[in-house]
PDB file of C-alpha atoms in Angstrom:
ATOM      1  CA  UNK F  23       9.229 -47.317 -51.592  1.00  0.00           C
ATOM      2  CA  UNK F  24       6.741 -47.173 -48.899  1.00  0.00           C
ATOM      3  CA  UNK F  25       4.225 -45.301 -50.974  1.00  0.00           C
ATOM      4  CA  UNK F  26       4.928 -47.812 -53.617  1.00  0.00           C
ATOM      5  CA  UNK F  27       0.852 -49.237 -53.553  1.00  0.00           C
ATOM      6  CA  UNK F  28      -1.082 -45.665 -52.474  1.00  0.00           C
ATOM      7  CA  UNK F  29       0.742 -44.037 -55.555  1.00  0.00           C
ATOM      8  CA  UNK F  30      -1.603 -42.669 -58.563  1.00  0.00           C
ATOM      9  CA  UNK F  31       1.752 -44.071 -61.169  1.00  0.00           C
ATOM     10  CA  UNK F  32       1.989 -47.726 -62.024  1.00  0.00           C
ATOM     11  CA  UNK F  33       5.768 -47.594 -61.435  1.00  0.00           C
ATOM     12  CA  UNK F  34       8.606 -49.739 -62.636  1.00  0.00           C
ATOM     13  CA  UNK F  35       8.818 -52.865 -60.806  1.00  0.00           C
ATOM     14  CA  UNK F  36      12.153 -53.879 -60.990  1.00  0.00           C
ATOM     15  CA  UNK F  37      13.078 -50.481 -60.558  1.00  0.00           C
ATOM     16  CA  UNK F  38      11.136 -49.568 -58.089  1.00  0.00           C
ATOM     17  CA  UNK F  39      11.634 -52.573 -55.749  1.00  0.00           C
ATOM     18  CA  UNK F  40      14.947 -51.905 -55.778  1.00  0.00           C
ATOM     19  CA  UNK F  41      15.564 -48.699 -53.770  1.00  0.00           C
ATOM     20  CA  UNK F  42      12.535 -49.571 -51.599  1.00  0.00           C
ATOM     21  CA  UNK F  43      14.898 -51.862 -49.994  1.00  0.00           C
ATOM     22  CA  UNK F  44      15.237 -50.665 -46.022  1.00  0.00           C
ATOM     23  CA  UNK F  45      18.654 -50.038 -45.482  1.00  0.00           C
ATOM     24  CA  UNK F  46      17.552 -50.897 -41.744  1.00  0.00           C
ATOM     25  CA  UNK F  47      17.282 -54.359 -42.415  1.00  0.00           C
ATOM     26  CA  UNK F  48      20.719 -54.955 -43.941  1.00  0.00           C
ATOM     27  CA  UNK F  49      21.876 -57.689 -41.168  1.00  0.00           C
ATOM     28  CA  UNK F  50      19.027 -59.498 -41.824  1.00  0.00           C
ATOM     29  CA  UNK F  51      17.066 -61.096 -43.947  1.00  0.00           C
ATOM     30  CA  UNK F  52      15.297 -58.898 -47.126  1.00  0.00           C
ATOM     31  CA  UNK F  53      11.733 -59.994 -47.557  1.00  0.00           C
ATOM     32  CA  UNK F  54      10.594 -59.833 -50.851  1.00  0.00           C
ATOM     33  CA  UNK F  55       6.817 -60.537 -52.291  1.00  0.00           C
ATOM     34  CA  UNK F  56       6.797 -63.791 -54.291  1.00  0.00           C
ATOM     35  CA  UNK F  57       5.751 -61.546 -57.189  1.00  0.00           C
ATOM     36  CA  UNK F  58       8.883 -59.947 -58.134  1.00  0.00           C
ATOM     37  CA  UNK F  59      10.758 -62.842 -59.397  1.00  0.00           C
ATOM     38  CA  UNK F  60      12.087 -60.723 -62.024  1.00  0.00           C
ATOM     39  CA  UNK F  61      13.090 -58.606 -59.070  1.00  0.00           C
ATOM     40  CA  UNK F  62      15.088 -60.878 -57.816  1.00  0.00           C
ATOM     41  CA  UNK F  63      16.989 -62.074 -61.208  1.00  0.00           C
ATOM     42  CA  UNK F  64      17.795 -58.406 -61.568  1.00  0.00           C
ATOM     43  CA  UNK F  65      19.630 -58.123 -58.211  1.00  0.00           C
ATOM     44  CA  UNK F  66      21.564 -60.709 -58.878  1.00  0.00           C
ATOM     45  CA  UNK F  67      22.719 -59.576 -62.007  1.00  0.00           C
ATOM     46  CA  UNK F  68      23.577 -56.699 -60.396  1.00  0.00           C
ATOM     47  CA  UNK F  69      25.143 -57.919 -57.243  1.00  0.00           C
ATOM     48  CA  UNK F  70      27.785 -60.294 -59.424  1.00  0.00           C
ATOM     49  CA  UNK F  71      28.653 -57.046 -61.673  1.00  0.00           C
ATOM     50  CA  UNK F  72      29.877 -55.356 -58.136  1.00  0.00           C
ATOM     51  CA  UNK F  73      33.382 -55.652 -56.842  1.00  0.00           C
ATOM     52  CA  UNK F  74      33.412 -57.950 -53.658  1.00  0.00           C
ATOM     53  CA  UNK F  75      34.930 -56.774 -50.756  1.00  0.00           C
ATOM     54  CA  UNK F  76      37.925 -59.229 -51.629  1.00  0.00           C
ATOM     55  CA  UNK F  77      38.434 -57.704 -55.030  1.00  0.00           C
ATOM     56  CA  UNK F  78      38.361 -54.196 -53.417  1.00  0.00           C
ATOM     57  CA  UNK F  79      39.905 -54.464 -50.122  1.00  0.00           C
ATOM     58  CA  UNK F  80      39.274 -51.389 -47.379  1.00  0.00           C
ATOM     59  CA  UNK F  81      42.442 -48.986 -47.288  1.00  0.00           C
ATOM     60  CA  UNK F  82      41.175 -46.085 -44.632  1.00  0.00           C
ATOM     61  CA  UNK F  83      44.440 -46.662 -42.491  1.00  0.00           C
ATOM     62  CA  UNK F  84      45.268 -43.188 -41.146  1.00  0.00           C
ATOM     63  CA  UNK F  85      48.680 -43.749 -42.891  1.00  0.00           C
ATOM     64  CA  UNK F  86      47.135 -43.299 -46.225  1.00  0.00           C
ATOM     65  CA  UNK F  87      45.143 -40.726 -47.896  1.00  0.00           C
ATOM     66  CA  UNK F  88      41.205 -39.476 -47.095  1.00  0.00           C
ATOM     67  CA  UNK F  89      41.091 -39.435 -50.634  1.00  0.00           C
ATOM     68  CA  UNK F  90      41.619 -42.991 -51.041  1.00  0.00           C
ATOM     69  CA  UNK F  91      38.367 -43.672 -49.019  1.00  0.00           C
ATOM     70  CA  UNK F  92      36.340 -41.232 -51.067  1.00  0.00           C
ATOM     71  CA  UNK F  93      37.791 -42.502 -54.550  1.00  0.00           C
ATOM     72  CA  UNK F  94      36.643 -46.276 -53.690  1.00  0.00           C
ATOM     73  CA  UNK F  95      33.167 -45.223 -52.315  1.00  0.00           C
ATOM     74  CA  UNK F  96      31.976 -42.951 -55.413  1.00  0.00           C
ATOM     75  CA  UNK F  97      33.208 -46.005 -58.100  1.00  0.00           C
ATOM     76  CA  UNK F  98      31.331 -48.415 -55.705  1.00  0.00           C
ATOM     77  CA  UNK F  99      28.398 -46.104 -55.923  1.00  0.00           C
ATOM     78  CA  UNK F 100      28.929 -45.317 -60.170  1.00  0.00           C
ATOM     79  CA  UNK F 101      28.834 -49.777 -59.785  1.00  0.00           C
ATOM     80  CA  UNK F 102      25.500 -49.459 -58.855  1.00  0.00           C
ATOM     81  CA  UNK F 103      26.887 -50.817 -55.046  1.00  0.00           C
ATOM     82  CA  UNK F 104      23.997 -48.462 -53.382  1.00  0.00           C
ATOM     83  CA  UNK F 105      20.811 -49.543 -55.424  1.00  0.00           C
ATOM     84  CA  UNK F 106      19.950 -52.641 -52.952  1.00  0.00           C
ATOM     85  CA  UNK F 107      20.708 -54.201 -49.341  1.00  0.00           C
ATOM     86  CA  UNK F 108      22.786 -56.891 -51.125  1.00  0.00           C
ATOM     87  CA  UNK F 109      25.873 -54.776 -52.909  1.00  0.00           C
ATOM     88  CA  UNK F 110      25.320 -51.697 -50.535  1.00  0.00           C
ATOM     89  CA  UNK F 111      27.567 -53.864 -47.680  1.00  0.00           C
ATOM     90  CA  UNK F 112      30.405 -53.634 -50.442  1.00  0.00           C
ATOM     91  CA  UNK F 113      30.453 -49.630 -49.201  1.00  0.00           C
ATOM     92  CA  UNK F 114      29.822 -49.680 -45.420  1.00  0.00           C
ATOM     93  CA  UNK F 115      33.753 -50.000 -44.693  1.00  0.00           C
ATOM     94  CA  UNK F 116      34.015 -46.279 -46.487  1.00  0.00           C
ATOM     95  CA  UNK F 117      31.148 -44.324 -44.824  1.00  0.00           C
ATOM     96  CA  UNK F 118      29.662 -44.085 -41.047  1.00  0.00           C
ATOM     97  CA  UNK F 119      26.178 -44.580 -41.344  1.00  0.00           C
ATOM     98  CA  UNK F 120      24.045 -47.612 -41.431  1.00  0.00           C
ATOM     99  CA  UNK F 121      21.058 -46.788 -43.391  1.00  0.00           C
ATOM    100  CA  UNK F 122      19.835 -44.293 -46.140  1.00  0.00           C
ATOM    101  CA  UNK F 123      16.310 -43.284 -47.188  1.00  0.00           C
ATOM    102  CA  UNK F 124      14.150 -44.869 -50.020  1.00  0.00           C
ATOM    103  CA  UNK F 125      15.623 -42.914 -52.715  1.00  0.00           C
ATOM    104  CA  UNK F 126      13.387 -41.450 -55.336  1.00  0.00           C
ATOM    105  CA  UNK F 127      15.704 -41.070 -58.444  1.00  0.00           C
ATOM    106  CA  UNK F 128      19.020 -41.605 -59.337  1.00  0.00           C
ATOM    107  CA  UNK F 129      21.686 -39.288 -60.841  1.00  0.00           C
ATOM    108  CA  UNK F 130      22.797 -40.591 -64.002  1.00  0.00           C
ATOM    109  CA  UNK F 131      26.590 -39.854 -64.342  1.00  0.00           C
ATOM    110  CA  UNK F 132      29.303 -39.572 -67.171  1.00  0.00           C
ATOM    111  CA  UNK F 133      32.590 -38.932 -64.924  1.00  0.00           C
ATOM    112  CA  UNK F 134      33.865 -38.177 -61.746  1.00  0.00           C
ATOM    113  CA  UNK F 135      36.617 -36.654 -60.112  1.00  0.00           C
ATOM    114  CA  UNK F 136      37.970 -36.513 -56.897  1.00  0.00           C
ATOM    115  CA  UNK F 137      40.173 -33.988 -55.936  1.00  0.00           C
ATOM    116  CA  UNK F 138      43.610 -36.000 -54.467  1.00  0.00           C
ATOM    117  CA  UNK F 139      45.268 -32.133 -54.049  1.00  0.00           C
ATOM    118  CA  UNK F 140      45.363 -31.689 -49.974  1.00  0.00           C
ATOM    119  CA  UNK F 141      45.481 -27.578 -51.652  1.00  0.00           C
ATOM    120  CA  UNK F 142      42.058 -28.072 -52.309  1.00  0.00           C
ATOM    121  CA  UNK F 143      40.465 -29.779 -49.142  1.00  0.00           C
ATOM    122  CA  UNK F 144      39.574 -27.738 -46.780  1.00  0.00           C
ATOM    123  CA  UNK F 145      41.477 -29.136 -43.748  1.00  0.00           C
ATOM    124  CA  UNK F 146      39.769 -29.153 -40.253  1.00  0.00           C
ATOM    125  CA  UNK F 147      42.097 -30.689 -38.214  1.00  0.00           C
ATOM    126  CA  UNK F 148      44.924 -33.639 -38.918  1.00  0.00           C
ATOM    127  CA  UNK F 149      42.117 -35.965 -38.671  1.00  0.00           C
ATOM    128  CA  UNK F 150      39.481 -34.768 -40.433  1.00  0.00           C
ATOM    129  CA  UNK F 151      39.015 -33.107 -44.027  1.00  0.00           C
ATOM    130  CA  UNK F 152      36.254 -31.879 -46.452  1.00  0.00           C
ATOM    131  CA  UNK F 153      37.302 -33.313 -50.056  1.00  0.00           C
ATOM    132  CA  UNK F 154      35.805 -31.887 -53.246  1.00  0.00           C
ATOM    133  CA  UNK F 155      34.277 -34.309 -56.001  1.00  0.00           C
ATOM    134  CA  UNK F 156      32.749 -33.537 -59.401  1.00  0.00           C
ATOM    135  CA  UNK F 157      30.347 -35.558 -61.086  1.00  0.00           C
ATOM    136  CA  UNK F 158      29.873 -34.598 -65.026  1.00  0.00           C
ATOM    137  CA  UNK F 159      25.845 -35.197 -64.204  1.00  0.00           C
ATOM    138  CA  UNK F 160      23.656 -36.597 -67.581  1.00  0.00           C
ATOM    139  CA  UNK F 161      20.724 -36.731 -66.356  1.00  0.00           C
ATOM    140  CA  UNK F 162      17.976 -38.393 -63.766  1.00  0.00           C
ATOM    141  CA  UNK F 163      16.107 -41.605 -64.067  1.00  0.00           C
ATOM    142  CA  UNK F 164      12.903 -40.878 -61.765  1.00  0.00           C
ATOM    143  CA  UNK F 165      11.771 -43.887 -59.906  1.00  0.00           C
ATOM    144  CA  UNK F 166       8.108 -43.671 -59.567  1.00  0.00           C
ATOM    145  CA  UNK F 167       7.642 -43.292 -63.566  1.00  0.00           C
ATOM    146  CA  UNK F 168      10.662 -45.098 -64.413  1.00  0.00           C
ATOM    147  CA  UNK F 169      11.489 -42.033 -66.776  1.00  0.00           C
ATOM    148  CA  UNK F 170      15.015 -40.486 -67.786  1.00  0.00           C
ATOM    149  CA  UNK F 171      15.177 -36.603 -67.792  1.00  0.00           C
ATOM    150  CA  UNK F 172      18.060 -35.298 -69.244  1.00  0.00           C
ATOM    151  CA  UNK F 173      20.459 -32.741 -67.311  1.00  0.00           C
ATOM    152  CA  UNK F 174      23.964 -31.640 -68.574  1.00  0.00           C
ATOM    153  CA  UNK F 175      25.136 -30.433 -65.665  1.00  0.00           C
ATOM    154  CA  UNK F 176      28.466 -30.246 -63.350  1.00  0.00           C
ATOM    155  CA  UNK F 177      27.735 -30.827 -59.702  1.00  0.00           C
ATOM    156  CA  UNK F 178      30.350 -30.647 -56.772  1.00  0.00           C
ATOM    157  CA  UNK F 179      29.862 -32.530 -53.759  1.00  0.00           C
ATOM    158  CA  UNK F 180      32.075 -31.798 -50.733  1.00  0.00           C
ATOM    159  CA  UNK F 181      32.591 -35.176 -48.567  1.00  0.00           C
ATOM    160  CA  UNK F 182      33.236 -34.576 -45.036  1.00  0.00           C
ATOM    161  CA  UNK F 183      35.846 -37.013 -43.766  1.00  0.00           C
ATOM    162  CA  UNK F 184      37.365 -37.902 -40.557  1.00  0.00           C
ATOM    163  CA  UNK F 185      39.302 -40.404 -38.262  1.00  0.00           C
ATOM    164  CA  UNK F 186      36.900 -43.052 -36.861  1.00  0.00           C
ATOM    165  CA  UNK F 187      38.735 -45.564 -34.789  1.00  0.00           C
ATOM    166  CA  UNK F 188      41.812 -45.381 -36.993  1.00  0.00           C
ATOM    167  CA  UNK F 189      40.051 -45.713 -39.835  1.00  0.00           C
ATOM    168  CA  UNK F 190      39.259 -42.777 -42.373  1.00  0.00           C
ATOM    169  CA  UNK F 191      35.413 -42.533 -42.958  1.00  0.00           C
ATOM    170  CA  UNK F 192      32.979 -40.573 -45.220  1.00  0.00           C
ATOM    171  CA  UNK F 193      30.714 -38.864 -42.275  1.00  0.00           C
ATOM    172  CA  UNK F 194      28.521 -37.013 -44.915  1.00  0.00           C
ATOM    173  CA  UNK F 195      26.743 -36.180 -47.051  1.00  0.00           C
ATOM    174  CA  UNK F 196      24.267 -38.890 -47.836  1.00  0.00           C
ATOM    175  CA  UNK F 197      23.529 -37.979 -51.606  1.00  0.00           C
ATOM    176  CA  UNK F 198      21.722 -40.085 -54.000  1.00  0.00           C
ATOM    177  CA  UNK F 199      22.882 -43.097 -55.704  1.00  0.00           C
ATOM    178  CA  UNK F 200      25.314 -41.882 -58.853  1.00  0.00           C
ATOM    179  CA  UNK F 201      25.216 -44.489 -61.449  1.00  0.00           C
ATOM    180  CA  UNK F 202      27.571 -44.639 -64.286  1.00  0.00           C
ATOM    181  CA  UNK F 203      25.708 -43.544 -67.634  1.00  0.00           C
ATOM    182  CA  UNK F 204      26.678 -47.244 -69.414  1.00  0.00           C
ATOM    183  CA  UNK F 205      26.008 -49.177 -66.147  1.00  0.00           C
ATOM    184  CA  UNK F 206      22.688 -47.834 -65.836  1.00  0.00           C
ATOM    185  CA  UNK F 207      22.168 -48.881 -69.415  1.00  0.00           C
ATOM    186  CA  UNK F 208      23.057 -52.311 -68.477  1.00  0.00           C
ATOM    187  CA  UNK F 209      20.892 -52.644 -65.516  1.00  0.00           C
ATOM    188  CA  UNK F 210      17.974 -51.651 -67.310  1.00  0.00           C
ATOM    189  CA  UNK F 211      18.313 -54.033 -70.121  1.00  0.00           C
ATOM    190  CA  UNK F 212      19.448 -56.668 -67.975  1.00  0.00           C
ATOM    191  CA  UNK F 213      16.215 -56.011 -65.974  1.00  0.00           C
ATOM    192  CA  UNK F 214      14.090 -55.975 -69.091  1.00  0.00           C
ATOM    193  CA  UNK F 215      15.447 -59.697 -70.161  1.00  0.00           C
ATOM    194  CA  UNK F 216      13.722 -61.041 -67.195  1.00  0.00           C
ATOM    195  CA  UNK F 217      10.810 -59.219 -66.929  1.00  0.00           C
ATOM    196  CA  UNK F 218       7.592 -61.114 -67.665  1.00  0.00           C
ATOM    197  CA  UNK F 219       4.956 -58.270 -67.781  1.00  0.00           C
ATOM    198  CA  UNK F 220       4.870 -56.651 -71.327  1.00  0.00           C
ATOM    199  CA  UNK F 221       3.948 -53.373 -70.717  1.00  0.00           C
ATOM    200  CA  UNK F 222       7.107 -52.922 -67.695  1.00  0.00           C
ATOM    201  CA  UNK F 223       9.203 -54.289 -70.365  1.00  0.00           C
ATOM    202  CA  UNK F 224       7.803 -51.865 -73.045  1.00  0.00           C
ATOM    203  CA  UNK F 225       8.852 -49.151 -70.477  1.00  0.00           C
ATOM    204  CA  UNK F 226      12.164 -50.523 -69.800  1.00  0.00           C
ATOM    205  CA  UNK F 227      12.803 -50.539 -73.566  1.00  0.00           C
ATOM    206  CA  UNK F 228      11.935 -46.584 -73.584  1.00  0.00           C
ATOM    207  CA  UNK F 229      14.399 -45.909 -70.734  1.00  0.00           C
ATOM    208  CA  UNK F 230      17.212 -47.751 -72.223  1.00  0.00           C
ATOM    209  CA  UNK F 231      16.543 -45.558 -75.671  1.00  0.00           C
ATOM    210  CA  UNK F 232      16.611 -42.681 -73.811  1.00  0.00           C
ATOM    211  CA  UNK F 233      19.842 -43.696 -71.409  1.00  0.00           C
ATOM    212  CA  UNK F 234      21.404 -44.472 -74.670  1.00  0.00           C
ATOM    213  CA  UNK F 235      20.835 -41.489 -76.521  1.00  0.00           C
ATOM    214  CA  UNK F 236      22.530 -39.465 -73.555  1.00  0.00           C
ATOM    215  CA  UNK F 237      26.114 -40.972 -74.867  1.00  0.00           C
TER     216      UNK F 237
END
């Protein structure tokens, strides 16, 4: 994040570097200070773990179901798909907007459902539907101390969906990233493996104890 240097925490660097990532600069180049190597062997790790747009084709034809859309955007997002420029293209054929903000935590998540019952949408024309989604919510890991907080909690988010040249696209709303409970596990420790400072990796090792202990 912006405030990244001006702020009174030490934060994470691996963690931290990696929603400070404008999603303006997506078509181009990422530049990233020579310091954060162990930045950089993180994202990779996490970019090969996502499904490529080959492996997970688009399917918003009109012909087929909104829900279809919203089902392959929230297990991109569970994939970690939103947590840097890299992996976040693998969701731009599901949603209509181009950039998000520099997110300051991330919902830690167990399940989710989306509703595929067109009795449950609310319908606002024949091309273009609100579609219910529950996340079973564990908890949030907060970026700036690199800390988990545990939160049991059911949260329903209503996606807003509609036609965009014949394609069915997630208009809003722009929510933080929901990573899978056992995905954010693996990003942590694969994050800790590479990093070279011991006291980040001493408090990469206490948020993978905690993430773990929310099973």
């Amino acid at each position: 994040m912006s405030e990244t240097e001006s702020s009174p925490y030490r934060p994470l660097i691996v963690l931290q570097n990696v929603l400070a990532v404008p999603r303006s600069g997506l078509s181009g180049p990422v530049p990233v200070p020579g310091a954060c190597l162990s930045v950089l062997l993180a994202l990779v790790l996490l970019a090969s773990a996502v499904p490529s747009n080959a492996q997970l084709s688009p399917s918003g034809s009109m012909r087929r179901s909104p829900a279809d859309v919203v089902k392959r955007y929230v297990l991109l997002d569970q994939k970690g798909a939103r947590l840097e420029a890299a992996s976040f293209d693998t969701v731009t054929p599901y949603i209509n907007w181009k950039e998000e903000p520099a997110w300051e935590q991330i919902v830690v998540v167990q399940t989710t459902t989306v509703s595929e019952d067109y009795r449950q949408w609310e319908i606002v024309n024949n091309l273009e539907v609100i579609i219910p989604v529950t996340f079973q919510v564990r908890g949030l890991v907060h970026l700036d101390t690199a800390k988990f907080v545990p939160e049991d909690r059911i949260e329903e988010v209503r996606f807003h969906v509609k036609v965009v040249g014949n394609y069915w696209r997630i208009l809003s709303p722009v929510i933080p990233p929901h990573v899978g409970l056992k995905r954010m596990v693996s990003f942590a420790r694969d994050a800790a493996v590479h990093e070279p400072d011991d006291t980040q990796r001493m408090e990469l090792a206490a948020l993978i104890e905690s993430l773990r202990k929310a099973h």
